[in-house]
Tab-separated table of C-alpha atoms and ligand atoms in Angstrom:
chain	number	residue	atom	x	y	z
A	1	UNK	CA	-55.049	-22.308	-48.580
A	2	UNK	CA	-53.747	-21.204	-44.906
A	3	UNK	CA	-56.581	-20.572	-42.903
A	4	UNK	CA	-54.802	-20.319	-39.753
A	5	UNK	CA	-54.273	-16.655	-39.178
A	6	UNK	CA	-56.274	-14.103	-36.972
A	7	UNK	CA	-57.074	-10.701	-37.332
A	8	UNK	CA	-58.162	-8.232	-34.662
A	9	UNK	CA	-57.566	-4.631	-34.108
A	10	UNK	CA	-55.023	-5.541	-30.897
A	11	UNK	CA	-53.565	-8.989	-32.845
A	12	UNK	CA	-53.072	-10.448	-36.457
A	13	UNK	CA	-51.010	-13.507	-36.774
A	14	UNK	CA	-50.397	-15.601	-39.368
A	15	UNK	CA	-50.768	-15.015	-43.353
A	16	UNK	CA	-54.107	-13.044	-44.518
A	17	UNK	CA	-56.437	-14.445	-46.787
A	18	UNK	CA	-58.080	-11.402	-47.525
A	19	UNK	CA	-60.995	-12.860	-49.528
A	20	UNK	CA	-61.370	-15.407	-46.755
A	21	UNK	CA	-61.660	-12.474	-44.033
A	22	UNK	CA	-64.298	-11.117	-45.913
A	23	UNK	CA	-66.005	-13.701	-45.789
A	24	UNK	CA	-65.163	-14.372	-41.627
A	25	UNK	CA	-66.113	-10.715	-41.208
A	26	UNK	CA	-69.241	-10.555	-43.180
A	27	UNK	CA	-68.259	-7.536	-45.396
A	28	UNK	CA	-68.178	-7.107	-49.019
A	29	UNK	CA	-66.233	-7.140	-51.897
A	30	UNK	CA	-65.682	-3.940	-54.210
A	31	UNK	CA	-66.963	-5.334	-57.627
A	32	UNK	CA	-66.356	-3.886	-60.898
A	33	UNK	CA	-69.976	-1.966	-60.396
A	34	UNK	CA	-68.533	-0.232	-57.445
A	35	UNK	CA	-65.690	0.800	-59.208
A	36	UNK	CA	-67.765	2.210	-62.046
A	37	UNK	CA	-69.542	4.470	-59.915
A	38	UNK	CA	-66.718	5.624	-57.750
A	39	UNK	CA	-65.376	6.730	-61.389
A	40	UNK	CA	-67.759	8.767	-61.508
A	41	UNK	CA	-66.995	11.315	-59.288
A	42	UNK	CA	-63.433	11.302	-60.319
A	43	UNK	CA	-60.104	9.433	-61.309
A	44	UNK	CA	-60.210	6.315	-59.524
A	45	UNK	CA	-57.067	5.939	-56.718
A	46	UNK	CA	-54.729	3.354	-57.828
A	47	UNK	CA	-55.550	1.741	-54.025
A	48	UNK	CA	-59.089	1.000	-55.645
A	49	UNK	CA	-57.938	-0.001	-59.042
A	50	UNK	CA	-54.997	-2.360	-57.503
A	51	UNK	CA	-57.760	-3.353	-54.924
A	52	UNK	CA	-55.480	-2.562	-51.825
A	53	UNK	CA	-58.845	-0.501	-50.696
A	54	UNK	CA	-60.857	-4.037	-51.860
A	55	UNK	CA	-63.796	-4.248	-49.154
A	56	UNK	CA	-66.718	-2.096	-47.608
A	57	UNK	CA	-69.568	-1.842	-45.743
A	58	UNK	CA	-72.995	0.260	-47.377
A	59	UNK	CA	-70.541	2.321	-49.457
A	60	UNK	CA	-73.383	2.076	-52.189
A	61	UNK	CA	-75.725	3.368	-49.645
A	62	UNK	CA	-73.187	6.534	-48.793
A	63	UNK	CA	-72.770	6.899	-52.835
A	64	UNK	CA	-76.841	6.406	-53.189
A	65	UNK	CA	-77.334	9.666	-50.587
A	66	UNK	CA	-74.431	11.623	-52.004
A	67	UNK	CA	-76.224	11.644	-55.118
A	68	UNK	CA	-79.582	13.095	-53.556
A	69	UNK	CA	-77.445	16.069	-51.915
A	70	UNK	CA	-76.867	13.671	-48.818
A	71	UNK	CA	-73.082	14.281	-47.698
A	72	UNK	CA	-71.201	12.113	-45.730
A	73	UNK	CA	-68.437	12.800	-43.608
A	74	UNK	CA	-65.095	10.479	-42.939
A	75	UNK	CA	-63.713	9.760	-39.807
A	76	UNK	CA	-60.784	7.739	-39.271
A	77	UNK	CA	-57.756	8.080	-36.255
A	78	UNK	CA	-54.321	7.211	-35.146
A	79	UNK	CA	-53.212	5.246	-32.121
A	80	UNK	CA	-50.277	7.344	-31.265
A	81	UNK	CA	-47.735	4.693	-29.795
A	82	UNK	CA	-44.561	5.565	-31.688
A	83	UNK	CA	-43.512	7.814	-34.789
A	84	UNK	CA	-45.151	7.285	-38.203
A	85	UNK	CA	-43.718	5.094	-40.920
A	86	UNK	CA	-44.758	4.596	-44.813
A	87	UNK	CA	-47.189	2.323	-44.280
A	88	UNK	CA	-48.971	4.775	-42.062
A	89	UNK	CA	-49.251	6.699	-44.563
A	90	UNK	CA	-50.984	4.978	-47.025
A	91	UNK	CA	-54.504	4.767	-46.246
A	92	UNK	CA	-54.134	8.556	-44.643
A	93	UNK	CA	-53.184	9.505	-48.005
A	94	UNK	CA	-56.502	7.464	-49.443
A	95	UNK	CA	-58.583	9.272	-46.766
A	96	UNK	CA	-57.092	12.114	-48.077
A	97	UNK	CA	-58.075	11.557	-52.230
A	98	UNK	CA	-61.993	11.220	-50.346
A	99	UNK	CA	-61.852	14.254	-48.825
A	100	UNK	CA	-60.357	15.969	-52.106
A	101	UNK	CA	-63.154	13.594	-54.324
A	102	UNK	CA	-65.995	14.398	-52.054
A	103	UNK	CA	-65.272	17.279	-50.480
A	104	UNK	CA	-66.392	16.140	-47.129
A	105	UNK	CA	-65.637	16.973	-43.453
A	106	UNK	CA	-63.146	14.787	-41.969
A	107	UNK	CA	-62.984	13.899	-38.292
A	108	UNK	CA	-59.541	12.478	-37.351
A	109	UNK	CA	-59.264	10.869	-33.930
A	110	UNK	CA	-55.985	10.423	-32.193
A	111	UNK	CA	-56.513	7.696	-29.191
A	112	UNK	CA	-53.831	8.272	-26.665
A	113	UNK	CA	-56.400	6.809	-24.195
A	114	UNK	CA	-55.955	2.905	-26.216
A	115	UNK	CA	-52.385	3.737	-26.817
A	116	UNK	CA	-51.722	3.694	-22.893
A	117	UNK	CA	-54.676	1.340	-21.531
A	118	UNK	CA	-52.901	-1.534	-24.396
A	119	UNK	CA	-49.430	-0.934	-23.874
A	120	UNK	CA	-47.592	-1.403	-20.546
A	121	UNK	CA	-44.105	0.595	-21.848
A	122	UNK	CA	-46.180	4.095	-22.605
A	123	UNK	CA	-47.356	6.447	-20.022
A	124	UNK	CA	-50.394	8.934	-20.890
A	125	UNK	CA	-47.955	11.925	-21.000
A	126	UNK	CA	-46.131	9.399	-23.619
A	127	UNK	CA	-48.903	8.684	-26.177
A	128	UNK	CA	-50.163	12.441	-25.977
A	129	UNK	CA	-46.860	13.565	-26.792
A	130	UNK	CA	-47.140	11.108	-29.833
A	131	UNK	CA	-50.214	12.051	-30.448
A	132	UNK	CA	-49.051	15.612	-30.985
A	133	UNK	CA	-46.336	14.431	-33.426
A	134	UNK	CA	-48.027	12.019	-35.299
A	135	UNK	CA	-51.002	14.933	-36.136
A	136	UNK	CA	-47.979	16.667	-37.775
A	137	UNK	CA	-47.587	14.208	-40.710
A	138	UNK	CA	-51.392	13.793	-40.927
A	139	UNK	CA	-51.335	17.271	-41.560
A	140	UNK	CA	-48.639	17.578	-43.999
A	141	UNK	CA	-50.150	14.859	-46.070
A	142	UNK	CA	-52.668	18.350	-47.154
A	143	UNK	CA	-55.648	17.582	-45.514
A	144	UNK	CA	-58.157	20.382	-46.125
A	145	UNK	CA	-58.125	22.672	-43.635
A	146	UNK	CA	-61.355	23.925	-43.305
A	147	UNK	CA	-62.621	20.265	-43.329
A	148	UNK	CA	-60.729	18.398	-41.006
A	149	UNK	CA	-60.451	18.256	-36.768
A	150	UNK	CA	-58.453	16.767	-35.160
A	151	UNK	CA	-58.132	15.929	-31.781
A	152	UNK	CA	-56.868	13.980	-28.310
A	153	UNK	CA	-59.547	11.828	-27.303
A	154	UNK	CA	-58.183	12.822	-23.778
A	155	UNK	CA	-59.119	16.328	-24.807
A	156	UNK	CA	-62.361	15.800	-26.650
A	157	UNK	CA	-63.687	13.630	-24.166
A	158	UNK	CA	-66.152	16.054	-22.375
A	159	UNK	CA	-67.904	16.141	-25.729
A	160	UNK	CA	-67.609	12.452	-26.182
A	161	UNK	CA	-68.279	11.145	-22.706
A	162	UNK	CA	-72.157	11.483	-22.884
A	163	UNK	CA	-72.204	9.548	-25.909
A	164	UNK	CA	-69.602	7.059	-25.399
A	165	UNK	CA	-71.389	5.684	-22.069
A	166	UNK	CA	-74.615	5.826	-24.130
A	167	UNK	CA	-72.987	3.281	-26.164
A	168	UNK	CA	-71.167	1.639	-23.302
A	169	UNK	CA	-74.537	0.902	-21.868
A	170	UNK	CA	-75.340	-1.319	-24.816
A	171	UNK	CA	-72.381	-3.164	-25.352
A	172	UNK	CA	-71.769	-6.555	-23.314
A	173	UNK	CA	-68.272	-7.943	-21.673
A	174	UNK	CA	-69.670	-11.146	-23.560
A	175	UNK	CA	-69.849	-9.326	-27.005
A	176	UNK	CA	-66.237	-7.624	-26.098
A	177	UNK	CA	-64.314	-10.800	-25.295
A	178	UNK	CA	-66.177	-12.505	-28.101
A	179	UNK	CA	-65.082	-9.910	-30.487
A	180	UNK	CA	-61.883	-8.903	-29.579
A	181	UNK	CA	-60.472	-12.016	-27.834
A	182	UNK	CA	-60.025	-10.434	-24.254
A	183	UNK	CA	-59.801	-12.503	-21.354
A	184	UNK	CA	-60.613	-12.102	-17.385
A	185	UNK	CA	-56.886	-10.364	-17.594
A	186	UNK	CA	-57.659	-7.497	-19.644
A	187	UNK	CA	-58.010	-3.833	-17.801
A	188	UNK	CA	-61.557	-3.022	-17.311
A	189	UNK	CA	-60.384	0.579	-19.846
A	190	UNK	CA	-59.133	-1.915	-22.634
A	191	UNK	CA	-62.960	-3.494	-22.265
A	192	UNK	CA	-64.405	-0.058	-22.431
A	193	UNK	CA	-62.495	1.577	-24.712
A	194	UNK	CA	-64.370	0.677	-27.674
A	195	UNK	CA	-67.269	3.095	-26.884
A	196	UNK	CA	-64.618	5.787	-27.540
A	197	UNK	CA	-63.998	4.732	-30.662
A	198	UNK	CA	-67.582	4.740	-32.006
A	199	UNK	CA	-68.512	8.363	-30.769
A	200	UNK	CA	-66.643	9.772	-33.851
A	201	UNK	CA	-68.841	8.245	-36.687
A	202	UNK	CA	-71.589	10.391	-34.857
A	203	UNK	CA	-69.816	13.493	-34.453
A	204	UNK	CA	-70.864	15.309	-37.646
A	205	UNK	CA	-74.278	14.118	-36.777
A	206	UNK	CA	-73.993	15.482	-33.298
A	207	UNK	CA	-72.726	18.918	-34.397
A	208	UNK	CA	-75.354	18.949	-37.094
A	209	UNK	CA	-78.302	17.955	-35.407
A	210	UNK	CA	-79.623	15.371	-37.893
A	211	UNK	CA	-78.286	12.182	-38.843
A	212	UNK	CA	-75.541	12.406	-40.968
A	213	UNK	CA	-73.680	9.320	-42.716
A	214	UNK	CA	-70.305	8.155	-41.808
A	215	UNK	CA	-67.846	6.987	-44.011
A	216	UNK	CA	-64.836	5.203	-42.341
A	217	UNK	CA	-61.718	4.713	-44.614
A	218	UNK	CA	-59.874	1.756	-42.569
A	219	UNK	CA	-57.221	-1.184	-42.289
A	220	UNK	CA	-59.627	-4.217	-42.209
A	221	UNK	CA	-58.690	-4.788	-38.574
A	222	UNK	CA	-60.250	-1.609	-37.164
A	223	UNK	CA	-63.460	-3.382	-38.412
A	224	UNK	CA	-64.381	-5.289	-35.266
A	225	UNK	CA	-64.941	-1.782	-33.478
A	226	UNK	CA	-67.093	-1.121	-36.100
A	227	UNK	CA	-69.347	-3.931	-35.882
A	228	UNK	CA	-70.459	-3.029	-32.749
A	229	UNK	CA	-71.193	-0.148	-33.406
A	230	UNK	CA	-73.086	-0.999	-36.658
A	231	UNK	CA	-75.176	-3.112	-33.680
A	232	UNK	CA	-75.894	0.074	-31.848
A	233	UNK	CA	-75.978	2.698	-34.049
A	234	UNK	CA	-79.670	2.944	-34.911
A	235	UNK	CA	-80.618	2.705	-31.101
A	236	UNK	CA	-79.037	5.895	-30.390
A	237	UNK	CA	-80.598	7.461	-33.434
A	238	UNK	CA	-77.903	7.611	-35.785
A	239	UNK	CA	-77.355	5.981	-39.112
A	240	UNK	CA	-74.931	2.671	-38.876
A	241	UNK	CA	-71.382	3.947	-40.432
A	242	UNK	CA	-69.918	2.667	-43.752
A	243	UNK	CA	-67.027	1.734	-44.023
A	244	UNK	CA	-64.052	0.594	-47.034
A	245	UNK	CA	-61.270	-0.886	-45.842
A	246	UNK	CA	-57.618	-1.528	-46.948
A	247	UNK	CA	-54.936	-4.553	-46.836
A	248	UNK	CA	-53.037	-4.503	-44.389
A	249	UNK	CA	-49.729	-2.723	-45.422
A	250	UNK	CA	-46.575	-4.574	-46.015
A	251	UNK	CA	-42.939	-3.828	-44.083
A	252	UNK	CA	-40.058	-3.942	-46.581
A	253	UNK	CA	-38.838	-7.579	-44.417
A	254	UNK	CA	-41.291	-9.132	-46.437
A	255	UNK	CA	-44.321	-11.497	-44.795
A	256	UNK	CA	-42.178	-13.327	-42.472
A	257	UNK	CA	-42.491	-13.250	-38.897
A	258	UNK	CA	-40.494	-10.485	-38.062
A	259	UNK	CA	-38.854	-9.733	-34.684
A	260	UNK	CA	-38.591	-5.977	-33.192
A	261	UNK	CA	-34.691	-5.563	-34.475
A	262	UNK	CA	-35.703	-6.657	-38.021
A	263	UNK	CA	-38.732	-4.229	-38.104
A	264	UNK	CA	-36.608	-1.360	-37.014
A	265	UNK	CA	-34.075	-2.041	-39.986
A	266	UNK	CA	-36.631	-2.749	-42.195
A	267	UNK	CA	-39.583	0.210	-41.202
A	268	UNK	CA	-39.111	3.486	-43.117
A	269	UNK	CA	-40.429	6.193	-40.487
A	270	UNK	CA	-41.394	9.691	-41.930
A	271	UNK	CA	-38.516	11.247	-40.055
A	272	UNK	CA	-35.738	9.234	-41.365
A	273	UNK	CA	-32.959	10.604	-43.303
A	274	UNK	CA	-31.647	10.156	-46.540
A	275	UNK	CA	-28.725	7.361	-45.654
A	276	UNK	CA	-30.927	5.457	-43.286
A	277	UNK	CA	-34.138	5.079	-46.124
A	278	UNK	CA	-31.355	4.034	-48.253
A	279	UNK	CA	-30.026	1.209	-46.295
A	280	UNK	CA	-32.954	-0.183	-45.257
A	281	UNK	CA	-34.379	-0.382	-48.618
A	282	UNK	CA	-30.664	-1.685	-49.658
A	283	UNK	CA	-31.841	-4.425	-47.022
A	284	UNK	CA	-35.530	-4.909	-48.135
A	285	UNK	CA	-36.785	-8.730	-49.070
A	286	UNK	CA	-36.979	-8.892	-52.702
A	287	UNK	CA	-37.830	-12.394	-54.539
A	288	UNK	CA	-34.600	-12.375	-56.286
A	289	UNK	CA	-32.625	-15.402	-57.206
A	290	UNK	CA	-29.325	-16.229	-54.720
A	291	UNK	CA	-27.024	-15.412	-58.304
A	292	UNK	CA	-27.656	-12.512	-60.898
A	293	UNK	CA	-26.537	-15.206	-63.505
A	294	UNK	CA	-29.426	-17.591	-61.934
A	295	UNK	CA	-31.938	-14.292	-62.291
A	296	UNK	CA	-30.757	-13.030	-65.938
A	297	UNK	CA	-32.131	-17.031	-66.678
A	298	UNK	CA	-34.926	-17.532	-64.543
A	299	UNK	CA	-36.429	-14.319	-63.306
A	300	UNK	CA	-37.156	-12.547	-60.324
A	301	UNK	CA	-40.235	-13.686	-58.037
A	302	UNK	CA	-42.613	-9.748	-57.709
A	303	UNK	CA	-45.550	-12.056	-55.889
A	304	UNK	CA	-43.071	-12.133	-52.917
A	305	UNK	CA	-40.643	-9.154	-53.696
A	306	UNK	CA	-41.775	-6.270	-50.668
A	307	UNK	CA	-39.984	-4.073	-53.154
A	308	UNK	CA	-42.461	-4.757	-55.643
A	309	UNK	CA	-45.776	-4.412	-52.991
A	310	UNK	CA	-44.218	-0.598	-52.272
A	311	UNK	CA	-44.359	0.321	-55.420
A	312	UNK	CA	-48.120	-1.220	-56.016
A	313	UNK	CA	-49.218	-0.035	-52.393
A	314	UNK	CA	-48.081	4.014	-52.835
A	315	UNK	CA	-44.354	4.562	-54.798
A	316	UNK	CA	-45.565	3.540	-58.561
A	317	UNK	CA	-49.173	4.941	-59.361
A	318	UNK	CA	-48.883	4.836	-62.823
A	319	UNK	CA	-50.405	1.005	-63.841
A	320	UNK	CA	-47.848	0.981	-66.992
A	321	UNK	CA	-44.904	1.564	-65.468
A	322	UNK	CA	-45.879	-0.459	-62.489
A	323	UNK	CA	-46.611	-3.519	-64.849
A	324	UNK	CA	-43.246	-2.850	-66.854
A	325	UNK	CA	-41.268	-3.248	-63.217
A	326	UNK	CA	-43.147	-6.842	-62.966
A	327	UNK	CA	-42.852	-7.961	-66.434
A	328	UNK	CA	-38.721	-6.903	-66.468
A	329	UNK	CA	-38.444	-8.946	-63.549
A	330	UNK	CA	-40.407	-12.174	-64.184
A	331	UNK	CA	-38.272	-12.090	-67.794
A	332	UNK	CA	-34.750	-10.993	-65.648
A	333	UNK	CA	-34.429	-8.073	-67.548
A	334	UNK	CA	-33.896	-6.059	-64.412
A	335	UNK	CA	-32.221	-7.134	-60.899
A	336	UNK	CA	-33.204	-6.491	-57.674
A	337	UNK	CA	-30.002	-3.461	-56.830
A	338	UNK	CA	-31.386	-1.017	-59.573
A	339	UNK	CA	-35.179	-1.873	-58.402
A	340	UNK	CA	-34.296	-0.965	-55.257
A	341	UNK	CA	-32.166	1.893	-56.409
A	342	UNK	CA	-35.245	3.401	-58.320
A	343	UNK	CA	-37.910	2.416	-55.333
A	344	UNK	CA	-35.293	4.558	-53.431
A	345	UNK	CA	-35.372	7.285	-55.696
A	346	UNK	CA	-38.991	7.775	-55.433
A	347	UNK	CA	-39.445	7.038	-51.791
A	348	UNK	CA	-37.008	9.684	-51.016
A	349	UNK	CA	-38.444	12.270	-53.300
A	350	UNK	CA	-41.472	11.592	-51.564
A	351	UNK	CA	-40.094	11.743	-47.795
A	352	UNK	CA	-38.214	14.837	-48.862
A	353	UNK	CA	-41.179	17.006	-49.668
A	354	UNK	CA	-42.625	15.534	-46.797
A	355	UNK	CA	-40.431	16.263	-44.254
A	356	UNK	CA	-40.795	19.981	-45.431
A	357	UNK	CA	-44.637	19.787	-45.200
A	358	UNK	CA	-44.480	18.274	-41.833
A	359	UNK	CA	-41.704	21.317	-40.884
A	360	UNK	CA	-44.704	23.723	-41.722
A	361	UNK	CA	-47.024	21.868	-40.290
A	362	UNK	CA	-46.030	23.040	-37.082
A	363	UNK	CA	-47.209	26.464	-37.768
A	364	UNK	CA	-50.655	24.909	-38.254
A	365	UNK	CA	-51.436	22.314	-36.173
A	366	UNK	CA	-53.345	24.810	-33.644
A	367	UNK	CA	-55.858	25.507	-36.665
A	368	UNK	CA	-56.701	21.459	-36.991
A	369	UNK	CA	-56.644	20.442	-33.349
A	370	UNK	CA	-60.356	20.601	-31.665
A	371	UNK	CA	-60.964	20.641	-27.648
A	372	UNK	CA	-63.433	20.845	-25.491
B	1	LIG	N1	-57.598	2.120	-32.958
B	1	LIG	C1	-56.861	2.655	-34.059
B	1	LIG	C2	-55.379	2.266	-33.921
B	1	LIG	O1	-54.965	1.671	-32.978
B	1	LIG	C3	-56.980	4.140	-34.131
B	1	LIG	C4	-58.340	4.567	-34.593
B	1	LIG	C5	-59.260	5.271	-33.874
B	1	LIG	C6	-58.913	4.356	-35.886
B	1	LIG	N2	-60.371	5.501	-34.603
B	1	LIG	C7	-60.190	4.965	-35.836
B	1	LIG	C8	-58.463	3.734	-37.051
B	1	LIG	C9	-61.040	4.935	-36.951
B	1	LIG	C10	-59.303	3.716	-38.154
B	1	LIG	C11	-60.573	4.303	-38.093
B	1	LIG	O2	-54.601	2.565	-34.792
C-alpha cells in the first residue's frame, strides 16, 4: 500500500488511499446503515451507491434533526481560477440531487479572494470575471432558484467580514501552517483566508437568527478548512457543520502525473465543442492491451481504464449497464475505440443540453447572485 501521498486543499500529490485518508483525517466512513437511511428520503445517487460520495462528518446528526422538522442547509463554492470542466461538475451535480432530496437552501460561495491571494498569474479583476462565468454552469446544472445564492466573496464580504474576523480571532498561524502546510513564505491573505471560508456554514444561521445545521457536500480536500472550523464553531454559537465528501475526480490521462499540455488535451471543459470532446476522449488512457488480437484473448484492464471511472463517476448511472461495460471488457468482448465511441456519445449529449442551459443561464444569473 502507497502511503506516500498528501492531500490538502492547495496540494495533493501522489496516489490516494482513500480509506487511509479517512483514517489521517479522522472522518468516517458511509456504512451500509447510512445508506439505508439516506434511502429513505429518496432514490439513492449512484455517487453514494458507487461510494464516490464515501465519507462524512455528523451526517447522522443532520439526518437525526431533519427528521424532528430540523432543516439543514448546504453550502459549498467554487474557486474561480479558470473555466469549468466535467469533473467540476460532478459533485455540483450531487449538491444538486440534496437540494432536490431535501429541499434545502443552498449557499454557493465563489472565492475570487483565494483564487488571486494563491495564484501569482490571476489578477482580482481575473478571478471575478471567472467567477461570473463559472456561476453560469452552476446555474445551468438547475439549481432551485428560490433556494440557492450565490455570490463573490469580494461582494458579500460586508456581511461576512464581522464574522470572518470573529473566527480569525480564534484561529492560530501555528494551527494554519500545521494544517495546511504554509511556510514563513506564504502571504499573510493566504493565512487568513480560511476565516472566509467558514462564514458560509453560518450564513443560514445568521439570516435566521437561530442555529441552523450545515451540510457541506465536498471533495475530501476542502476538509482541512473545515476542521477548523468544526474547532470554532460552537464558540461563536453555532452548530459545528457536517459534512460528506467525494473522491477526488479523475482526468481522462488517467492517474499519472500529468503535466499542464497533457491536462489541456485530456480535460473536457463545459464549453468545448463537439470535435474537441471527441478527440480528447479519442486520446483518453484506457487499460487496453498494446494489440486488439492481445485484448480479444486477455481482456481489457477497467481498474485503470479513465474511460471506465467516467462512466462510474457521472456518464453511466444505470449499475447494469455500467457492470455490463466492465464485464465485456475484462472477457474482451468489447475494445477500447467503441467504449470510447459510446462514452463520447453520452458525454456529448450531456454537454449539448448543457451548453444550452448555460446559454439561458445568462438571463438568470442576476436572480441567484446575492450582494451586500
Ligand atoms: N476553496 C474551494 C476551491 O478552491 C472553493 C470553496 C469555497 C469550497 N467554499 C467551499 C469548496 C465549500 C467546497 C465547499 O475550490
Amino acid at each position: 500500500m502507497n502511503k506516500d501521498f498528501e492531500v490538502t486543499p492547495y496540494k495533493v500529490t501522489g496516489e490516494i488511499d482513500y480509506d487511509v485518508l479517512v483514517e489521517r483525517f479522522g472522518t468516517k466512513k458511509i456504512d451500509s446503515d447510512l445508506l439505508d437511511r439516506l434511502k429513505k428520503h429518496g432514490p439513492l445517487h449512484p455517487m453514494l451507491r458507487r461510494g464516490i460520495f464515501y465519507s462524512h462528518r455528523d451526517l447522522e446528526w443532520i439526518l437525526d434533526e431533519y427528521d424532528k422538522g430540523n432543516k439543514y442547509s448546504l453550502y459549498t463554492g467554487r474557486g474561480p481560477s479558470g473555466p469549468i470542466h466535467l469533473g467540476h461538475l460532478m459533485p455540483w451535480a450531487f449538491a444538486k440531487y440534496l437540494q432536490d432530496t431535501f429541499k434545502v437552501k443552498m449557499w454557493f460561495q465563489l472565492t475570487d479572494d483565494e483564487k488571486f491571494m494563491f495564484y501569482d498569474h490571476l489578477t482580482l479583476e481575473e478571478t471575478k470575471k471567472w467567477g461570473y462565468e463559472n456561476a453560469l454552469d452552476i446555474i445551468a446544472l438547475g439549481f432551485d432558484q428560490k433556494l440557492t445564492r450565490l455570490f463573490l466573496d469580494t461582494e458579500y464580504i460586508k456581511t461576512m467580514y464581522p464574522t470572518a474576523i470573529k473566527a480569525a480571532k480564534k484561529i492560530t498561524f501555528s494551527t494554519i501552517r500545521a494544517v495546511f502546510g504554509f511556510d514563513n513564505s506564504n502571504n499573510i491573505g493566504s493565512i487568513f483566508f480560511t476565516s472566509i471560508q467558514t462564514v458560509p456554514c453560518f450564513l443560514e444561521s445568521m439570516e435566521q437568527g437561530k442555529k441552523v445545521p450545515c451540510l457541506i457536500p465536498c471533495g475530501i480536500d476542502q476538509d482541512p478548512h473545515f476542521r477548523i472550523t468544526r474547532d470554532i464553531a460552537e464558540g461563536l454559537g453555532y452548530y459545528k457543520p457536517a459534512l460528506i465528501h467525494a473522491k477526488l475526480m479523475p482526468s481522462l490521462a488517467g492517474s499519472e502525473k500529468m503535466s499542464t499540455s497533457t491536462k489541456m488535451d485530456t480535460t473536457i471543459f463545459t464549453v468545448d465543442d463537439k470535435k474537441t470532446v471527441k478527440k480528447k476522449i479519442a486520446n483518453a488512457f484506457t487499460g487496453g492491451r498494446v494489440s486488439v488480437e492481445e485484448q480479444k484473448k486477455l481482456g481489457g484492464n477497467p481498474d485503470i481504464c479513465s474511460v471506465h471511472q467516467y462512466n462510474t463517476y457521472f456518464f453511466e448511472p444505470d449499475d447494469a449497464k455500467l457492470e455490463k461495460l466492465y464485464s465485456d471488457c475484462k472477457a474482451g468482448r468489447i475494445m477500447c475505440g467503441e467504449c470510447k465511441n459510446l462514452l463520447f456519445e453520452k458525454v456529448w449529449k450531456f454537454l449539448e443540453e448543457h451548453q444550452r442551459k448555460r446559454e439561458k443561464a445568462k438571463d438568470v444569473v442576476e436572480d441567484f447572485f446575492i450582494r451586500d
